[in-house]
Structures are given as C-alpha cells and as structure tokens.
Coordinates of C-alpha atoms in Angstrom, one line a residue:
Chain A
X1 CA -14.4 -15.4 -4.3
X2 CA -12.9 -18.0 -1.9
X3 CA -9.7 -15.8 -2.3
X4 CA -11.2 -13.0 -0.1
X5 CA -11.0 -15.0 3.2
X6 CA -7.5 -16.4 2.5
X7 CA -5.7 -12.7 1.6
X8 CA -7.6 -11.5 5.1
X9 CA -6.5 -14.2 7.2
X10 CA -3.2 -14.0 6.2
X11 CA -3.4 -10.5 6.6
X12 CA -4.3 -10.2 10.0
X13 CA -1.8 -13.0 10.9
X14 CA 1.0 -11.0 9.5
X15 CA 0.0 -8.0 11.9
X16 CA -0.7 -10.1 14.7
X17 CA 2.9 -12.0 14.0
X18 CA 4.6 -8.9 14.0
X19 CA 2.6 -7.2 17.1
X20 CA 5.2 -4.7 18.4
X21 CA 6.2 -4.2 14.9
X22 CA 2.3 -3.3 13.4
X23 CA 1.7 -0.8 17.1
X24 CA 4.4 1.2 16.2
X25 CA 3.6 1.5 12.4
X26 CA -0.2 2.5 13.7
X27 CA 1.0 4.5 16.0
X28 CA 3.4 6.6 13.5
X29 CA 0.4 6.5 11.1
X30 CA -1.6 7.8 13.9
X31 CA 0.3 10.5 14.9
X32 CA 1.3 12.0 11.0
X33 CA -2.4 11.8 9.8
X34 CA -3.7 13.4 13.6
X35 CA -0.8 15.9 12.8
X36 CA -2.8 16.3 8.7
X37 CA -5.8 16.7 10.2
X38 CA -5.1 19.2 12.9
X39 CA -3.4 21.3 9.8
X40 CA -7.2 20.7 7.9
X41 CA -9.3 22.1 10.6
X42 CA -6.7 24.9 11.0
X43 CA -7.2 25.7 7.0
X44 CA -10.9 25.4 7.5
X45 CA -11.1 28.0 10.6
X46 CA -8.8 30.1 8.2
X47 CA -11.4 30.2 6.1
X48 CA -14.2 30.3 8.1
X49 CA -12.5 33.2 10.0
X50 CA -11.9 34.8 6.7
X51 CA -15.3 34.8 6.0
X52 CA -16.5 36.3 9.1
X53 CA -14.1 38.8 8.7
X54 CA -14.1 40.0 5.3
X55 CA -17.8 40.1 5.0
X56 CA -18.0 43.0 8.2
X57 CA -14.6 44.6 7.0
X58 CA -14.3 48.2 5.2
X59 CA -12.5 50.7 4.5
X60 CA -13.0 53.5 7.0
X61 CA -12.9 57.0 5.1
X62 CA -12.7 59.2 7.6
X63 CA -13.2 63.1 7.7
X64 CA -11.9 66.1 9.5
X65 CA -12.6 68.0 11.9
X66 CA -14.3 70.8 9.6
X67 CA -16.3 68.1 7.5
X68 CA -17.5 66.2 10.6
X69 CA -18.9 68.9 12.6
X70 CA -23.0 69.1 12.4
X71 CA -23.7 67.0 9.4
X72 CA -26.3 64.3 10.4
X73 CA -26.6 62.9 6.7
X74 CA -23.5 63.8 4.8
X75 CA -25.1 66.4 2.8
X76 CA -22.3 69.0 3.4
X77 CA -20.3 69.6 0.2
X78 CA -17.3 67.7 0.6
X79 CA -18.9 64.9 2.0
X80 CA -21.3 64.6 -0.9
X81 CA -18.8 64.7 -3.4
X82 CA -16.1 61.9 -1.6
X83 CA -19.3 60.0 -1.1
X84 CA -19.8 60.4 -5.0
X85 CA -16.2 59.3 -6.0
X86 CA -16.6 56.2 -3.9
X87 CA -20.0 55.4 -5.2
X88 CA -18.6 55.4 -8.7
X89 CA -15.1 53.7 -7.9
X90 CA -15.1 50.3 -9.9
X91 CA -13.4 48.7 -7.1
X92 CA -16.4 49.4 -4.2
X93 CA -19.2 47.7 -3.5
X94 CA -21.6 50.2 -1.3
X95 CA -20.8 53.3 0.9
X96 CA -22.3 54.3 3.9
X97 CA -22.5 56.9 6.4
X98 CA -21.9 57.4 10.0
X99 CA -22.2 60.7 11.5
X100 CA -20.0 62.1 14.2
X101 CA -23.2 61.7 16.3
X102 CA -24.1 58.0 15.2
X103 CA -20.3 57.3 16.2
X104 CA -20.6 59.0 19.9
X105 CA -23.7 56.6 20.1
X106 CA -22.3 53.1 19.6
X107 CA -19.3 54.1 21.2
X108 CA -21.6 54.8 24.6
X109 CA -22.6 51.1 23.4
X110 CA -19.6 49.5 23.3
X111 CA -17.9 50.3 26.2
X112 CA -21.0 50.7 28.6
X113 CA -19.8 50.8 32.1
X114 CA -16.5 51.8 31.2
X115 CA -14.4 54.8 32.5
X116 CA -13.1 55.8 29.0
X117 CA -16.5 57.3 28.4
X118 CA -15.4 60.0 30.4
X119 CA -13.0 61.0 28.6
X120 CA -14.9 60.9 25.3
X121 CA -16.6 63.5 23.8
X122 CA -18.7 63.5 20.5
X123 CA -16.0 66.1 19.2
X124 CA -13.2 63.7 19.5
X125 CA -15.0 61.1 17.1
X126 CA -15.0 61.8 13.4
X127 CA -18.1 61.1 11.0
X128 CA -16.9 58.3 8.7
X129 CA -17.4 57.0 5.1
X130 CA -17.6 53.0 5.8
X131 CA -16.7 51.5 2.4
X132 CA -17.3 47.8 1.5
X133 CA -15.3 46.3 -1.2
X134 CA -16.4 44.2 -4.5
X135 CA -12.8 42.2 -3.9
X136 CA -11.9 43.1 -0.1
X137 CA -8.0 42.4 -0.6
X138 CA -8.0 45.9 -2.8
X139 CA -8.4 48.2 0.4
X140 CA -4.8 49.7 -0.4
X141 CA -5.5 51.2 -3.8
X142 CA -8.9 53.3 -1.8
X143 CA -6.2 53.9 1.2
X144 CA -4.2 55.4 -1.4
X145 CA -6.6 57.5 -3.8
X146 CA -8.5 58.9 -1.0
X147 CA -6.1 59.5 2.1
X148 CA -4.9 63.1 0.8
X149 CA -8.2 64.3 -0.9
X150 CA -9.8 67.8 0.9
X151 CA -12.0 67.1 3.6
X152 CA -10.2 63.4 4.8
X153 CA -8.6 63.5 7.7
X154 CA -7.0 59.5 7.1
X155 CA -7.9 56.2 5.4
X156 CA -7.9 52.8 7.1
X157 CA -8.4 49.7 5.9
X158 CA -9.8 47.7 8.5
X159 CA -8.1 44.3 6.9
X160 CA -4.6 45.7 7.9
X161 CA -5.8 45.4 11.6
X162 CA -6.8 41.4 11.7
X163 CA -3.5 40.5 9.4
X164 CA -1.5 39.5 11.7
X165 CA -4.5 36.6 13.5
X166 CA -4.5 35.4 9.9
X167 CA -0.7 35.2 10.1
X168 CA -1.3 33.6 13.5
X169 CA -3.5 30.7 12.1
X170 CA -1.3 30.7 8.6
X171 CA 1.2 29.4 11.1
X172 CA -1.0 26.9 13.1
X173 CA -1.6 25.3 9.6
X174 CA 2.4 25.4 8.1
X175 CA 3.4 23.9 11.6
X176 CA 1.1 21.3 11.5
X177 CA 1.2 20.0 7.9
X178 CA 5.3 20.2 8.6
X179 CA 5.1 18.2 11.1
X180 CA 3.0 15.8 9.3
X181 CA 5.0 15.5 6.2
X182 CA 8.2 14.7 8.1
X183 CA 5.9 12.1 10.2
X184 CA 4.4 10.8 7.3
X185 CA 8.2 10.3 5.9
X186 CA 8.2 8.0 9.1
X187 CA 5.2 6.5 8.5
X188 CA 6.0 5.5 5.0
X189 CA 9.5 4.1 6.1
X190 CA 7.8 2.3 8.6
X191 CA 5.2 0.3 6.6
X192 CA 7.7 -0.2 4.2
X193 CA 10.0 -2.0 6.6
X194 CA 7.3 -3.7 8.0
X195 CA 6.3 -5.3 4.5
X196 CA 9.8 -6.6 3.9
X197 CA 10.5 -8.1 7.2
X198 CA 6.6 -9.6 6.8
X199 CA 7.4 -10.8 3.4
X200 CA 10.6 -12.2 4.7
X201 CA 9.2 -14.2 7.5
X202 CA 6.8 -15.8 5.2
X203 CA 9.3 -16.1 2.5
X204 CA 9.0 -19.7 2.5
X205 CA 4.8 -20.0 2.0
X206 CA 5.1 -16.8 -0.7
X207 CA 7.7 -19.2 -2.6
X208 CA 5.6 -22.5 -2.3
X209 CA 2.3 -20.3 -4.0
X210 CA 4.6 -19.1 -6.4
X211 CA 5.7 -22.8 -6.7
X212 CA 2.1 -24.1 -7.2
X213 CA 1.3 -21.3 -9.4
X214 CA -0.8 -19.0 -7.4
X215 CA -1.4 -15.9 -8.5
X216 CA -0.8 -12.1 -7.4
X217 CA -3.7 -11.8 -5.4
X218 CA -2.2 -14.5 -3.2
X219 CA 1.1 -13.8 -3.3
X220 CA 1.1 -9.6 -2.9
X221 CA -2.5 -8.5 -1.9
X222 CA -2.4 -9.9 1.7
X223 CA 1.0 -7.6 2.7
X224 CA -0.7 -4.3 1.0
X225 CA -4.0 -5.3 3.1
X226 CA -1.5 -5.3 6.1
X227 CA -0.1 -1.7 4.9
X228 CA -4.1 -0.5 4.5
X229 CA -5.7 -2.0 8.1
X230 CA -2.6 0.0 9.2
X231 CA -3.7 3.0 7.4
X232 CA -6.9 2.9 8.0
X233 CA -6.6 2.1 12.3
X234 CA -3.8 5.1 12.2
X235 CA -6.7 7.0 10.9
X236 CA -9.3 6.0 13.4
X237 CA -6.9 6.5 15.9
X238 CA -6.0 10.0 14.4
X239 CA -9.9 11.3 14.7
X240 CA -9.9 10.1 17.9
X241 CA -7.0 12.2 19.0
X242 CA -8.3 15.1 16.8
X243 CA -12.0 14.6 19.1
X244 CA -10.0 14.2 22.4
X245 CA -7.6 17.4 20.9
X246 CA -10.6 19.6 20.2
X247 CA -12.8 18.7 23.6
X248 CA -10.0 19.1 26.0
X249 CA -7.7 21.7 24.0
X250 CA -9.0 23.3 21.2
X251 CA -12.4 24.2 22.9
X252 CA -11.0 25.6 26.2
X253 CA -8.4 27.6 24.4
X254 CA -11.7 29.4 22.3
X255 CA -13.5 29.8 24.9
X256 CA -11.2 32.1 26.5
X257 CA -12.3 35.8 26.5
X258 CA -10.1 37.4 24.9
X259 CA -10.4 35.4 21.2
X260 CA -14.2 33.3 22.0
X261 CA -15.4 36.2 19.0
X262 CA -12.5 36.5 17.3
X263 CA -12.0 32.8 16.2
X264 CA -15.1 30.4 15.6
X265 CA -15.3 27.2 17.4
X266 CA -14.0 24.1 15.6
X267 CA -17.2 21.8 15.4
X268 CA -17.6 18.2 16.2
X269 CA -18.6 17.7 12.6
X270 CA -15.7 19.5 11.0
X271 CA -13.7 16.5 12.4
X272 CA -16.2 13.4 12.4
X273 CA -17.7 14.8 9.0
X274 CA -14.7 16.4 7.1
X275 CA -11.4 15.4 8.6
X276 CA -12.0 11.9 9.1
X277 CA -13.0 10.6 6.2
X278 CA -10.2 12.5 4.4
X279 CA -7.8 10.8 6.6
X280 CA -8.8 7.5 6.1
X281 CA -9.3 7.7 2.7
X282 CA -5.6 9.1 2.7
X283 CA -4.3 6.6 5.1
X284 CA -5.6 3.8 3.1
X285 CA -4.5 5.0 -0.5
X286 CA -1.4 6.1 0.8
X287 CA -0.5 2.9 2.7
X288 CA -1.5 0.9 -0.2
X289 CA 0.8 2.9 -2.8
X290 CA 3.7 2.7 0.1
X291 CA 3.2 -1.2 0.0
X292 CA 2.6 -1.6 -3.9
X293 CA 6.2 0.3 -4.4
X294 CA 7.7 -2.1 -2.1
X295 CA 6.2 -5.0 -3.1
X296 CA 7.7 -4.2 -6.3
X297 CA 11.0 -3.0 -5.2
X298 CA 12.3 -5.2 -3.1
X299 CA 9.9 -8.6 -3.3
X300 CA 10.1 -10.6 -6.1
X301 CA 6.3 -12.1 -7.6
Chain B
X1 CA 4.9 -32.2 -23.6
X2 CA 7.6 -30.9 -23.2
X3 CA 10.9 -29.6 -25.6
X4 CA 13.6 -27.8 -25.6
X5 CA 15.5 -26.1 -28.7
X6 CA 18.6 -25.3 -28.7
X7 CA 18.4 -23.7 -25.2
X8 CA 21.5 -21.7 -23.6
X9 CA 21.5 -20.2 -20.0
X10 CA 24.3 -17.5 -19.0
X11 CA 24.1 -16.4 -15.6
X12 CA 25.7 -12.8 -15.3
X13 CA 27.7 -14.0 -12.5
X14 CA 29.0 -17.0 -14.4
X15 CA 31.8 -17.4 -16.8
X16 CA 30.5 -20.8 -18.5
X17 CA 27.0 -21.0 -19.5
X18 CA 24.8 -23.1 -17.4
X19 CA 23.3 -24.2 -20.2
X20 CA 24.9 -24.8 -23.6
X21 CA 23.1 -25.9 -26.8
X22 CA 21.0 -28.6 -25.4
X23 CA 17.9 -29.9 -27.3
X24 CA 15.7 -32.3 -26.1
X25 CA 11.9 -33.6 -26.4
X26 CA 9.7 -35.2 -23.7
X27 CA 6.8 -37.2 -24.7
X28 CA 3.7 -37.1 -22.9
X29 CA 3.5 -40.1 -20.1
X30 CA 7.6 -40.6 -20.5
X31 CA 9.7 -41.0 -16.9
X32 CA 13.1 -39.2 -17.5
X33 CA 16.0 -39.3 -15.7
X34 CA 18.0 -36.1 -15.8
X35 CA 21.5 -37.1 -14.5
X36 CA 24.5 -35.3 -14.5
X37 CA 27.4 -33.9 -11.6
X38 CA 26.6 -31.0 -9.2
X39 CA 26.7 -27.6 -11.4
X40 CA 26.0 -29.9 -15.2
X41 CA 23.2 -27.6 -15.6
X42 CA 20.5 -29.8 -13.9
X43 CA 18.7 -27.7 -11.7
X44 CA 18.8 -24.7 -14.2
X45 CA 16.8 -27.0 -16.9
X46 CA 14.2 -27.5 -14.1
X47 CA 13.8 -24.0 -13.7
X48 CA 13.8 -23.0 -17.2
X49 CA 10.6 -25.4 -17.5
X50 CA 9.2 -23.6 -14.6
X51 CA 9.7 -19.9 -15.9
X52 CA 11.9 -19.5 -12.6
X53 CA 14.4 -18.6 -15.4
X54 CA 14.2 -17.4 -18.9
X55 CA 16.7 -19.3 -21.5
X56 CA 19.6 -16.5 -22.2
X57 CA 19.1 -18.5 -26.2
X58 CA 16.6 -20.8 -27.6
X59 CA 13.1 -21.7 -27.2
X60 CA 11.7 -23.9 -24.1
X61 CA 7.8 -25.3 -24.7
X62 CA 5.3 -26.8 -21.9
X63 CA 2.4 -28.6 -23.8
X64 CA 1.1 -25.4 -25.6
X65 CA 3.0 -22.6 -23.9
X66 CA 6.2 -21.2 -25.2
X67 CA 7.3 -20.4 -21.9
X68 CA 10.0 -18.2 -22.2
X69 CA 7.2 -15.5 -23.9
X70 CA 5.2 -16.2 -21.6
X71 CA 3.7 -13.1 -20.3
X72 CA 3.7 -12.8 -16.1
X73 CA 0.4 -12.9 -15.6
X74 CA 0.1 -16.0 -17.3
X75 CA 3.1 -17.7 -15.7
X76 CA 0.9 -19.2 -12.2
X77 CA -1.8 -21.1 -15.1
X78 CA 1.8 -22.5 -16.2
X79 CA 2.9 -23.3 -12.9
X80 CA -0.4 -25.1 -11.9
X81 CA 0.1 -27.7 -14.2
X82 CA 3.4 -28.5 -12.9
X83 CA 4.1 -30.4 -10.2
X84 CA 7.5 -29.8 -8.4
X85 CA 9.2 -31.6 -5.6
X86 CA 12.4 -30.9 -3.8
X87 CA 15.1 -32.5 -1.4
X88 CA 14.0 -29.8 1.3
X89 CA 10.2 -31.4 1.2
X90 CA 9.2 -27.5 1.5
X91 CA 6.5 -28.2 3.8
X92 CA 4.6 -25.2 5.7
X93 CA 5.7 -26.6 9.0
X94 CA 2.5 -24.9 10.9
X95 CA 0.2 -26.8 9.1
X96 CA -1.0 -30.7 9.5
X97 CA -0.1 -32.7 6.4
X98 CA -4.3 -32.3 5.4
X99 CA -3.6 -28.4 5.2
X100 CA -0.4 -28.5 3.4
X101 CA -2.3 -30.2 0.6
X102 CA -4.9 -28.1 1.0
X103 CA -2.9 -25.0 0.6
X104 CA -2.1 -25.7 -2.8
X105 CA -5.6 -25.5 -3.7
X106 CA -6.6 -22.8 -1.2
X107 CA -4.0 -20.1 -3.1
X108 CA -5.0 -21.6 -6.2
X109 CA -8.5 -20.2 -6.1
X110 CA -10.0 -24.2 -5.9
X111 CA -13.7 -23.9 -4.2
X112 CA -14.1 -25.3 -0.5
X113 CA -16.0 -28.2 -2.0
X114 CA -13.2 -29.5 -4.7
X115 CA -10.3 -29.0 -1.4
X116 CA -12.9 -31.0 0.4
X117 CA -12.8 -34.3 -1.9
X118 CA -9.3 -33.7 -3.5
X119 CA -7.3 -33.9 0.0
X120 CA -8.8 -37.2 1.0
X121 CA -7.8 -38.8 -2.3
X122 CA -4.4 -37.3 -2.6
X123 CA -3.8 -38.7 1.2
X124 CA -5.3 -42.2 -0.3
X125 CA -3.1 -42.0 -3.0
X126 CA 0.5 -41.4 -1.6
X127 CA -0.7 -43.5 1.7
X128 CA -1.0 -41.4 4.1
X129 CA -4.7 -40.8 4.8
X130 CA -4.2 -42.3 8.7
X131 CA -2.3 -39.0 9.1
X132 CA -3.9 -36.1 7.9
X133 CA -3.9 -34.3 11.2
X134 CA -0.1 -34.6 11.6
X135 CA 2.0 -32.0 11.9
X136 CA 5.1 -32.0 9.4
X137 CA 7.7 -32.6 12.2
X138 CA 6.2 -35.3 13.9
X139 CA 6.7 -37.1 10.2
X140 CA 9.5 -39.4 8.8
X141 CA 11.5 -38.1 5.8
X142 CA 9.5 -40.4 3.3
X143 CA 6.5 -39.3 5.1
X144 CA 7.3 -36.1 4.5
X145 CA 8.3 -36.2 0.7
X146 CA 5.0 -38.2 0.6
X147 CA 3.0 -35.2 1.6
X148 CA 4.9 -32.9 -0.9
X149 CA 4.1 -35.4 -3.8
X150 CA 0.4 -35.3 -2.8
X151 CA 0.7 -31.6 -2.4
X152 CA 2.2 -31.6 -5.8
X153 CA -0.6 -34.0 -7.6
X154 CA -3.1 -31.8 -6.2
X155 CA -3.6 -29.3 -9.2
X156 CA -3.8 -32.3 -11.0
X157 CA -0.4 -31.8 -13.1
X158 CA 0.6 -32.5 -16.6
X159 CA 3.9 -32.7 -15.5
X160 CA 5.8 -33.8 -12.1
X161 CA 9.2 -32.3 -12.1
X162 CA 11.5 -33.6 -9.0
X163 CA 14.7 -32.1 -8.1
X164 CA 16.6 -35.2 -6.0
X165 CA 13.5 -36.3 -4.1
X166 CA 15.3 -38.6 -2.5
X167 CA 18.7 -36.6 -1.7
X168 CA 18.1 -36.9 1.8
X169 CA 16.3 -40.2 2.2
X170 CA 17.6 -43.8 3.6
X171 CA 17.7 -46.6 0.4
X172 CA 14.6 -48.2 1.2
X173 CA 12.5 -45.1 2.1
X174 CA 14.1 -44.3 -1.5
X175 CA 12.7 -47.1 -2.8
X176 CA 9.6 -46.6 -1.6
X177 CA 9.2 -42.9 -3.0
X178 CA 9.9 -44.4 -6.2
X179 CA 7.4 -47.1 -6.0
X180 CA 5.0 -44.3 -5.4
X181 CA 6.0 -42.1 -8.5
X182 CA 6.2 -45.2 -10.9
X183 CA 2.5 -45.4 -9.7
X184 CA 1.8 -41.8 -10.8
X185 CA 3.5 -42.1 -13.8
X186 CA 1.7 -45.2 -15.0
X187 CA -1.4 -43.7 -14.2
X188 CA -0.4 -40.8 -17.0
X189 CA 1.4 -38.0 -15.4
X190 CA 5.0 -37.4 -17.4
X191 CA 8.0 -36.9 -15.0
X192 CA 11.6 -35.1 -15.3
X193 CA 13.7 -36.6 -12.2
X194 CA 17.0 -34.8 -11.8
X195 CA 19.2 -37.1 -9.3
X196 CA 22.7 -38.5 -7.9
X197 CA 21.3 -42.0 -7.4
X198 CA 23.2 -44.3 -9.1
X199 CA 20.7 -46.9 -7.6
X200 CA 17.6 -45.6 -8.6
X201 CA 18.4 -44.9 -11.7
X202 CA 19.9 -48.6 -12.5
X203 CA 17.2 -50.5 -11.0
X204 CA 14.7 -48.3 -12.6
X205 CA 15.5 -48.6 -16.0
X206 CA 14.3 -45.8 -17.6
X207 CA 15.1 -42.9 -20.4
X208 CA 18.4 -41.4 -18.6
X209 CA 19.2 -37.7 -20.0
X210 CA 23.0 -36.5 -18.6
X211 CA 24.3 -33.0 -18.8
X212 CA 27.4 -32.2 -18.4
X213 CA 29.1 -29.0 -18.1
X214 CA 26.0 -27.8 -19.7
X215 CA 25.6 -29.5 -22.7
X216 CA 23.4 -32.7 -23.4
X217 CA 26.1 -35.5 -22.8
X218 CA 24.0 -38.8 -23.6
X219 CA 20.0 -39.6 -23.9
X220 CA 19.4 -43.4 -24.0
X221 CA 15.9 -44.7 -24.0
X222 CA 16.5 -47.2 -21.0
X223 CA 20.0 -46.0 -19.7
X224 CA 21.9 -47.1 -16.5
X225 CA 23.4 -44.3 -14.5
X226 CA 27.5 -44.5 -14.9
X227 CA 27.6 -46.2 -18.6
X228 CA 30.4 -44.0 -19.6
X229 CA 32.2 -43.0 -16.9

C-alpha cells in the first residue's frame, strides 16, 4: 500500500497549511469531548454512589414508646407480629432488629465527644425494625402499609433522605452533557468548515487526480484523516484536561469534610481506563462521519 | 477506440443543446482535429469522453467501456487511460517538473520503483530531462505544456485528448508542441485535439472534425481548417 504514505502526508500538510484554522477545531473538539467526559465520570459516581447507598439503605420501622420500652430481642407481642408481616412481605429482603438499648449505644458511638449526649437519654430513642428491600426504589409502598399499624410510632424510608445528592449529581451530569452537545454542535461546524476551505485550497491537485484518474482513497481519504487526527488530538487533549480537572478540582472538592463519605473519589483509572478511550473512539468516529457528510455534500469526487 | 452514437448534451442552464446528434468513430492510432467556434460543443465532446459529463441522449464508447454506464467506481481505471492536456498547463506549481510527473503515478497507486524509471523516460521523451528539478514557474510556456504531456503519457494512455494545447503559446513554441505530439502519435497513442489554429491544423494535414452549434458540421480525412467558411 504505497497509498498509505501519500493520504498521511497530505494529511498532515492540510493541518499544518491551515494552522490557526486546525488549533481552533482541536481546541473546540477538545473542549466538547472534555465537557462528554466530565458528564461520564459524573454518570459513573452516580452509580457508584448509588451503590454505596442503596446497599446500606432501609426502611426504618420504628416503634412507640409502649413497644420500645424493655424489649432486648423483640419478643414483645407487637413487635413479633410487625416483624412477622415484614418477614413475609414479597417486597423485603431481611428484617432486623435494634433495641432501644442497641440504639442508645451506637448513638454514644457516633457522636463521642459531643455535647448532644447530654441531652440524650436511652428513653428518647425508639427500638427499630431496619428493613432491607429485594428492589430498594419500593420503600413507599412499606412507608405506606406499615406507618398506621398498632405499635408503630412512624415509617421512614431512608432513600427519601439522600434524594436530593442524587438530584445534586443528576444535575452535574445534564449540565455537562448540555454543554457538550451544544459544543459538539461547534465542533462539528467547525471540522466541517475546515474540510471545505481545505478542499478548496487544494482544489486544483484534487481536480488533476480526478483528471489522471485517481481514485477515492486519494482524492477524499486524506481530508477525513484531517477531520480524525483532529478528533483524536481533541481527545488526548480532553483526558488531559479531565486528569488536570480531577487532581486540582475534582479531588480537593471530595476531600472536603463535609461530602469525603458521602461521594466516592473519581479514580485515575475511571478517566485513563474508561473515559478516554470512549472519547477517542468518539472523537474519531464522529469526526470521520462529520467529514464523510461533507465530503459528500459539498465536494464533488 | 473511440465512438460516439448519436450523442446529445442539454445543459439545464442552456436553451440549445451543447451537443446535438453528432456521431462519430475514432480509429485506434488516428490524429483528429476537432475544430469548431467557441461554444460549437468542443469542450463538452471532450468531457463526455472523460465521464466529466454524461450524454443527456446517445451512447459514448472508450475502447471497451460504455462510459456513460460507467459505474463511479470504475470511472478513475477510465480516466487512467486518458491522457488530457489543457491551455492552463495545470501544473502543481509547488512541485519540480520530476514531481509533477510523478504525481500522476503517486495518486495512481504506481509502486516507488515503476515512478522511479517512468519519470526519467517521460522527461527523455518530451526533452526535458536537463530540468527535472525545476520548478514550474521558472519554465517557459512550451516548457510547461511539455511537462503536462509527459505528465499525461505517464499512465501510459490509450488516448491523449488535448483541449487548445497551444491556446496560449507563441507559433514556433506551437510548432514545436506539435512536433512532439506527432512523435507520440506515431509511436501509437490516438489523439482528439480540439483547437482555434488555423495554422496547425493546415500545415498538419490531418482528419479535421468541425462542430458547429452542436452538430457534426464536416469530417474530412485530411482537412484544412477554414474550407467552408
């Protein structure tokens, strides 16, 4: 294939002939890909978040005052029998119990040091029914069945409490892959216009193949190779954003007290291993589709 | 080699056809002369041969290829065994003359090795081998047109087709270019001329095909240029 050297030279001389033109378009492609991949690590902490989550959630059953007084092992009467109607609930997984006493202990755990303990007493905790759930979006139909039986003082499902991070992180992810379409839209444009002024300046050597009957490979394949380096360096350039993003942005803001445990860190890998190869196989495929359109639109073979 | 049945071109934009009815056959090794005023349909026959065009009626045949069902992907194997040459030269004006022969190989898919021996002997052949390492504006117009026709020959063409090739030449660098394609077509290559050159075409002597307004006006076997008119 003495073809293959030909279609790259003239490749990279159409980038290098158009320098301030092919920056910009790498830059564009840069920035709407970074802008994809920030949106894929947000969808993968999602997740990853959601795991953590979902797996430690419950519903919290619990009891009143008369129920929760001096009953170590829910073997009270009312306790047994809510604890039988979870058990055989299609929709839960397992059931467990804390006692009023267990509660006041890891309570004294948590806040250790603290001056709330003062004002605790073991009285003022209830025993609870912690109740994991076969599909853990279902917690309303339990909140519902069992908030009003004897012996229940209120229902709450846990999930309810850590909605509104997910809607946090929901939005990291819509913002992101927003601004990535309408950058890509740029992008596109871009390489577009960059094939038609590249195929206009060389107008004269694409007629003269045509003339001497060369074929498609010479005539179209070095202006998509120009649309895919550009792809491809926007993508490089796009994980090395995402790196710098995630060192000098993305770890500080994790590490700060307040959400280091509720958010796990974004790894080096997630971006090196996950995001980067997406983007530049996206970059590439999607650079080469812009220039095949255009090639096809607006240059004649 | 070549023939053409009963081919009409309309282009959209025009109210007379281009090209009207005209039949014709060239015989392999034949020198025509295709003569005719500015807008008789000249330059439209040439690209009709080349598949630049497809006849609006009628059939147009290369050696074995009805070209007008030619499929795309088949239309550069067409091309490469015709040769074209222009007025303009069409030179790549950043390459030396060597290159711009070369080139025609190079996109052609031609190995390092044929490029290698078929340069030298195209230079040999239209004279110019002393200056392969020019660059095309440091050339004189013959020079020039001389590198086009090597560039041309390269591909080692069935058929040269040449659009005025010497529309913006002096008479005796004229003469010259026509020395040279006599050469070639003694040596077997068939070539279509379209010209103005009332000269040329006198002193030349050969088959003289006129359009005009279209249609085929004369064909004489060894034709002057102005007989009628």
């Amino acid at each position: 294939m003495n073809g293959v050297g030909f279609v790259w030279r003239e490749a990279v001389a159409g980038l290098r002939r158009n320098v301030t033109m092919s920056v910009a378009m790498m830059l564009t492609t840069a920035i709407s890909l970074g802008m994809l991949g920030a949106g894929l690590l947000a969808v993968r902490t999602i997740d990853r978040t959601q795991d953590l989550y979902y797996s430690q959630l419950a519903v919290q059953v619990a009891l009143d005052e008369p129920t929760s007084a001096g009953d170590p092992d829910c073997s009270s009467p009312t306790c047994a029998a809510l604890r039988g109607q979870l058990q055989s609930d299609p929709l839960v997984a397992g059931v467990t119990y804390e006692s009023r006493d267990a509660a006041y202990q890891r309570f004294l755990r948590i806040y250790a040091g603290q001056s709330i303990l003062q004002l605790v007493r073991p009285q003022s905790l209830p025993a609870t029914l912690r109740v994991t759930l076969r599909d853990p979006t279902r917690g309303d139909a339990i909140v519902q069945e069992f908030s009003n039986r004897p012996g229940v003082r209120n229902v709450v499902d846990q999930r309810r409490l850590v909605e509104d991070l997910f809607t946090f992180l929901g939005s990291v992810r819509n913002a992101a892959f927003g601004l990535a379409s309408v950058q890509a839209l740029a992008a596109l444009l871009l390489i577009s216009n960059t094939i038609q002024v590249s195929a206009f300046t060389r107008r004269t050597e694409v007629g003269i193949m045509r003339l001497v009957g060369a074929t498609r490979w010479y005539t179209q394949v070095p202006f998509l190779i120009e649309a895919v380096i550009t792809g491809v360096v926007g993508a490089v350039l796009a994980t090395g954003g995402l790196v710098l993003g995630k060192l000098f942005f993305i770890d500080r803001l994790l590490s700060g007290r307040l959400i280091s445990n509720a958010i796990p860190a974004v790894g080096m890998s997630d971006v090196l291993l996950f995001v980067a190869p997406l983007l530049i196989v996206i970059g590439a495929v999607i650079a080469a589709a812009t220039g095949y359109v255009t090639l096809r639109l607006y240059v004649r073979s | 080699m070549l023939r053409l049945e009963n081919v009409t071109k309309i282009y959209p934009t025009s109210a007379r056809p281009a090209l009207d009815g005209v039949s014709m056959d060239v015989e392999a090794g034949e020198f025509v002369f295709l003569i005719g005023p500015s807008g008789s349909g000249k330059s439209t026959l040439l690209r009709l041969l080349l598949r630049e065009e497809v006849p609006s009626g009628g059939s147009v045949y290369v050696a074995n290829w009805n070209v007008a069902r030619l499929p795309n992907r088949k239309v550069p194997k067409l091309r490469q065994r015709m040769g074209c040459v222009f007025q303009d030269f069409r030179l790549l004006p950043n390459r030396s003359v060597a290159d711009n022969v070369a080139f025609a190989l190079e996109v052609t898919g031609k190995s390092e090795h044929t490029i290698r021996t078929v340069v030298p002997e195209m230079l040999e052949l239209v004279n110019l081998t002393g200056k392969a390492d020019r660059m095309p504006a440091e050339l004189s117009g013959g020079e020039a047109q001389r590198v086009a026709i090597a560039r041309a020959l390269a591909n080692r063409p069935l058929v040269l087709l040449a659009d005025e090739p010497t529309g913006n030449l002096d008479p005796e660098t004229s003469d010259d270019i026509m020395l040279l394609l006599d050469r070639i077509n003694r040596a077997g290559t068939t070539i279509v001329m379209a010209t103005h050159d009332r000269q040329i075409v006198d002193a030349m002597r050969r088959r003289v095909v006129e359009l005009h307004l279209g249609r085929l006006a004369r064909d004489d076997a060894r034709g002057v240029y102005g007989a009628r008119r």
